[in-house]
XYZ file of C-alpha atoms in Angstrom:
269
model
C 79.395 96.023 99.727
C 79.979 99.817 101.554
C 78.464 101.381 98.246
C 75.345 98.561 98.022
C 74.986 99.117 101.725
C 74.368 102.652 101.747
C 72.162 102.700 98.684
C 69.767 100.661 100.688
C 70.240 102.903 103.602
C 69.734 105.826 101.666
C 66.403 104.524 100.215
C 64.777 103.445 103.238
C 66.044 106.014 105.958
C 63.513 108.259 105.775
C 60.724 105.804 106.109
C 62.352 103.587 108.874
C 64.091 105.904 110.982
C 67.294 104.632 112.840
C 67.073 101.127 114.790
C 67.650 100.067 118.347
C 67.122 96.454 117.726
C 67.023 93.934 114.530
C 64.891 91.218 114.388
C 64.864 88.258 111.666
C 61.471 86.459 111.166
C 62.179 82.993 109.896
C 59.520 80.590 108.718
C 55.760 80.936 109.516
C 56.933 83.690 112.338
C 56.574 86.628 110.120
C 53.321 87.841 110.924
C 54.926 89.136 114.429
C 56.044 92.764 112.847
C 52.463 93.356 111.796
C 51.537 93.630 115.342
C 54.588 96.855 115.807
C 53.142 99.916 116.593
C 53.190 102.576 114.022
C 54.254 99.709 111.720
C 55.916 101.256 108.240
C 56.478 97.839 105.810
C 58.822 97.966 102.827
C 58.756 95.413 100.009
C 62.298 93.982 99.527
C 61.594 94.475 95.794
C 61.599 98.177 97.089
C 64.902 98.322 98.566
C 68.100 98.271 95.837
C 70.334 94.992 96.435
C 67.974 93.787 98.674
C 67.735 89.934 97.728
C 64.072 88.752 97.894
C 63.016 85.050 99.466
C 61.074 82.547 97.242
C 60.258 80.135 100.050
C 56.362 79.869 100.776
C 56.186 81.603 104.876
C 58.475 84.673 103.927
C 56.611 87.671 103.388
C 59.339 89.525 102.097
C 59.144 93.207 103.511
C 61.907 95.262 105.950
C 59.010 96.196 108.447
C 59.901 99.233 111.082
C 57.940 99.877 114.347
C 57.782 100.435 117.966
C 57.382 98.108 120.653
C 58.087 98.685 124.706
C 59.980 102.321 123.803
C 62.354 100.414 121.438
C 62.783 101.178 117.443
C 62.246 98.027 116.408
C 63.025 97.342 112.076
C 62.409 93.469 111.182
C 62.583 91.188 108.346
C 59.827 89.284 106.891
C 61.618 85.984 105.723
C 65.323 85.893 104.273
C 67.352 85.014 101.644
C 69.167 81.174 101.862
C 72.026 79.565 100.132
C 70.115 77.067 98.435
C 68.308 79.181 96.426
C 71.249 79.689 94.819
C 72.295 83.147 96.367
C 75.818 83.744 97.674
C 76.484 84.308 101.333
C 76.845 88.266 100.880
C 73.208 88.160 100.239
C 72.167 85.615 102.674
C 73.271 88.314 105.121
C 72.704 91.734 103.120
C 69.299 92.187 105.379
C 71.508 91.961 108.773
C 73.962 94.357 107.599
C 71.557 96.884 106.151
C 70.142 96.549 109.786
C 72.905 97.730 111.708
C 73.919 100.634 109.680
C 70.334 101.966 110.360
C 72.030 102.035 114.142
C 70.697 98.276 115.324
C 73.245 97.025 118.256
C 71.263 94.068 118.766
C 70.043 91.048 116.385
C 67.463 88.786 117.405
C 67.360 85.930 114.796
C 64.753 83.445 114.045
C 64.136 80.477 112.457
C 62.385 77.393 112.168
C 64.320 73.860 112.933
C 64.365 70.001 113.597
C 64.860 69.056 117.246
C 67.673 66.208 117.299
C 67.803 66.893 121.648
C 65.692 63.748 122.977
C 63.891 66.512 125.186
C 62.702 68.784 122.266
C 59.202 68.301 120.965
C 57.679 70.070 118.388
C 56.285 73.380 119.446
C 59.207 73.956 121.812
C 60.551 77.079 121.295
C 64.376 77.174 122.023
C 67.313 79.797 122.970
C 70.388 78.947 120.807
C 73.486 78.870 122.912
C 76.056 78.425 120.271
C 76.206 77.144 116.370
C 77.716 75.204 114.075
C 78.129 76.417 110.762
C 78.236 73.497 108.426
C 77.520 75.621 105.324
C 80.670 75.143 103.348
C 81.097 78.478 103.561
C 80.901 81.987 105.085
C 79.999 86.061 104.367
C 83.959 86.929 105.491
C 85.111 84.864 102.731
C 87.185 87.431 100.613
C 89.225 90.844 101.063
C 88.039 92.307 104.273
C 86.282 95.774 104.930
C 87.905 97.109 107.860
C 84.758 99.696 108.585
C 82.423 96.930 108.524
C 84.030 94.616 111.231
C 87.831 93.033 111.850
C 89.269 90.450 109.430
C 89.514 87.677 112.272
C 86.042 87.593 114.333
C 86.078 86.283 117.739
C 82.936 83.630 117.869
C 84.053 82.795 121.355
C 80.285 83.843 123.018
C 78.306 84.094 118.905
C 75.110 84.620 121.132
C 74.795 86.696 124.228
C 74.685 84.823 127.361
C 73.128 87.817 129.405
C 70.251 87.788 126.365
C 69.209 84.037 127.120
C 68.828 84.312 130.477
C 66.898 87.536 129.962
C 64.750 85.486 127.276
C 64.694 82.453 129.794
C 63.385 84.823 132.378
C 60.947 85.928 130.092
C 59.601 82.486 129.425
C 59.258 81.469 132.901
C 56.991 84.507 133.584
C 54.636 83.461 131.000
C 54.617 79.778 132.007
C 56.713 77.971 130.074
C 60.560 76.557 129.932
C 62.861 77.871 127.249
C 64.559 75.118 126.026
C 68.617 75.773 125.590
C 70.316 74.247 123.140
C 73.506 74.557 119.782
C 72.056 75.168 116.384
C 73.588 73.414 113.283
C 73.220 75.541 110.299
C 73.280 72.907 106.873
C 72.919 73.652 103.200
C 69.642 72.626 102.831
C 67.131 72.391 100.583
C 67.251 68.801 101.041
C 66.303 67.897 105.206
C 68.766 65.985 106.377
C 69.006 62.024 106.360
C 68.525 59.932 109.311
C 72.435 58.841 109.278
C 73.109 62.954 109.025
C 71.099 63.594 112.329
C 73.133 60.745 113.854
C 76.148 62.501 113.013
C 75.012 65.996 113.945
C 74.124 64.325 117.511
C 77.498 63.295 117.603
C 79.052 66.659 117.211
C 76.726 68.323 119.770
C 73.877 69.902 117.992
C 70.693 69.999 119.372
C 68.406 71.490 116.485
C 69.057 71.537 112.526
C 68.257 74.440 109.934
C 69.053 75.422 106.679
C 69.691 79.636 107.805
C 70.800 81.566 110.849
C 74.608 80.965 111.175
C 75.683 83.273 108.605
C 73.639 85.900 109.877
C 75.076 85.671 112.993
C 78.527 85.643 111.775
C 77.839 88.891 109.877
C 75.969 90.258 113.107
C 79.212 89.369 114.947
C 81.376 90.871 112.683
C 79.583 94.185 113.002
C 79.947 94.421 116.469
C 76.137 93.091 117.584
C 74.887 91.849 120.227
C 72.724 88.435 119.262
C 70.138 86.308 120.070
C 68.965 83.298 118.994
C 65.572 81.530 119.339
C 64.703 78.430 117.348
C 60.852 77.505 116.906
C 61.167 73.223 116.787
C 58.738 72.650 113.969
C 59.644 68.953 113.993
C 61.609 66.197 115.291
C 64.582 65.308 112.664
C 64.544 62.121 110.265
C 64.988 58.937 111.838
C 63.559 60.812 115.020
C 60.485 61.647 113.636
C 57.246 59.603 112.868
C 56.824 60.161 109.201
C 58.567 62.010 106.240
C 59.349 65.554 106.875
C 57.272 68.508 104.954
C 57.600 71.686 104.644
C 53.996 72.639 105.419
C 54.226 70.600 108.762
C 57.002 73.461 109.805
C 54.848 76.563 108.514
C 52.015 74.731 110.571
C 53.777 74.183 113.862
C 54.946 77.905 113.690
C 51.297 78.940 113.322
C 50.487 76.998 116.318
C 53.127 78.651 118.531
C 52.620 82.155 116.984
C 51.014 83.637 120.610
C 53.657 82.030 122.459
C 56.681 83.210 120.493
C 54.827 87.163 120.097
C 54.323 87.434 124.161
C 58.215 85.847 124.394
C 59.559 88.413 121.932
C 57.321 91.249 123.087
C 58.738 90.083 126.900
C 62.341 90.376 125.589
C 62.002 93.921 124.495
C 60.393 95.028 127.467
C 63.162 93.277 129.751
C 65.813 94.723 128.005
């Protein structure tokens, strides 16, 4: 991982520069790097051990810019478990981040609002997760000069961060929802007896990404924070079948929103 790691580094260095913060764009949220200043985009293809996306919304390019004084490098889309990758690459992106000098994550995504207050469009701060993957990216001998061998999950997202991003929000008119994320498998969304369950153990949105990210962000030593776009309501809560283009839609919709909310956040912090 140390040796992958710094091949990547070494490769994209001089056309990034070091990073103050790391962003992840999930699903139809991408196009917010293209609005950096001084924007410098990378292909993943580009970048050696870099594992690419095949899901229609993810550009695919390790973008670097400026925005509010702050280095800012971003993903375009991400790897997932169900296309068959393992977790070290679900989360190769993160940690190539933060040796380029990020101390901060700010992870995206798309998900299904289970919360009977969500609607689709909300956009929501993730206050803690549940990682019902199966699995995780510590799984295996532990490299002490990436992170410790026991992480402390205790506060996964930064509590100071939401209220900075609720903040935020509330200047530009509308309420942050708050809320736990449930990271799943995937590719399959999840049945309506599944979302009955996930209610049960607290979640309040459902995605198929995210919670290894963060676990890998964690284990680096970053701060993180989470926002969810609500693309839809979850099955048996929804009105019809569940698509993928609905979700790339909805983000489209909320693209403004989210941009101002993110630009807001690096301003604030």
């Amino acid at each position: 991982m140390i040796t992958a790691l710094e091949e990547a580094k070494q490769a994209v260095i001089d056309r990034v520069g070091e990073a103050d913060v790391a962003l992840v764009l999930g699903s139809g949220l991408g196009a917010y790097a293209d609005g950096l200043e001084n924007a410098t985009a990378i292909p993943y293809a580009q970048i050696p051990h870099m594992p690419s996306s095949g899901v229609s919304g993810h550009a695919g390019n390790l973008v670097a810019g400026t925005r509010a004084g702050k280095h800012v490098v971003a993903m375009q889309g991400r790897a997932h478990l169900y296309e068959g990758r393992s977790p070290g690459d679900v989360v190769f992106g993160v940690r190539l981040m933060a040796s380029l000098g990020a101390k901060t994550l700010i992870v995206t995504n798309a998900a299904g609002g289970i919360a009977s207050e969500l609607e689709a469009g909300d956009l929501m701060a993730i206050t803690d997760q549940l990682n019902l993957t199966g699995t995780s990216c510590l799984v295996g001998p532990n490299d002490d000069s990436l992170g410790p061998r026991f992480v402390d999950m205790t506060q996964a997202f930064d509590s100071s961060l939401v209220e900075v991003a609720a903040e935020v929000a509330s200047g530009l008119g509308f309420e942050l929802r708050r809320g736990v994320y449930a990271g799943l498998l995937g590719p399959t969304y999840e049945t309506p007896a599944e979302v009955r369950m996930l209610r049960a153990l607290g979640a309040d949105a459902v995605g198929m990404s995210t919670v290894l990210e963060v676990i890998a962000a964690r284990h680096m030593g970053l701060r993180v924070l989470g926002l969810s776009c609500i693309s839809n309501l979850a099955a048996g809560i929804a009105d019809g079948p569940l698509s993928h283009d609905d979700v790339k839609e909805t983000a489209n919709r909320v693209q403004s929103r989210f941009a101002s909310l993110l630009a807001g956040i690096l301003e604030a912090m």
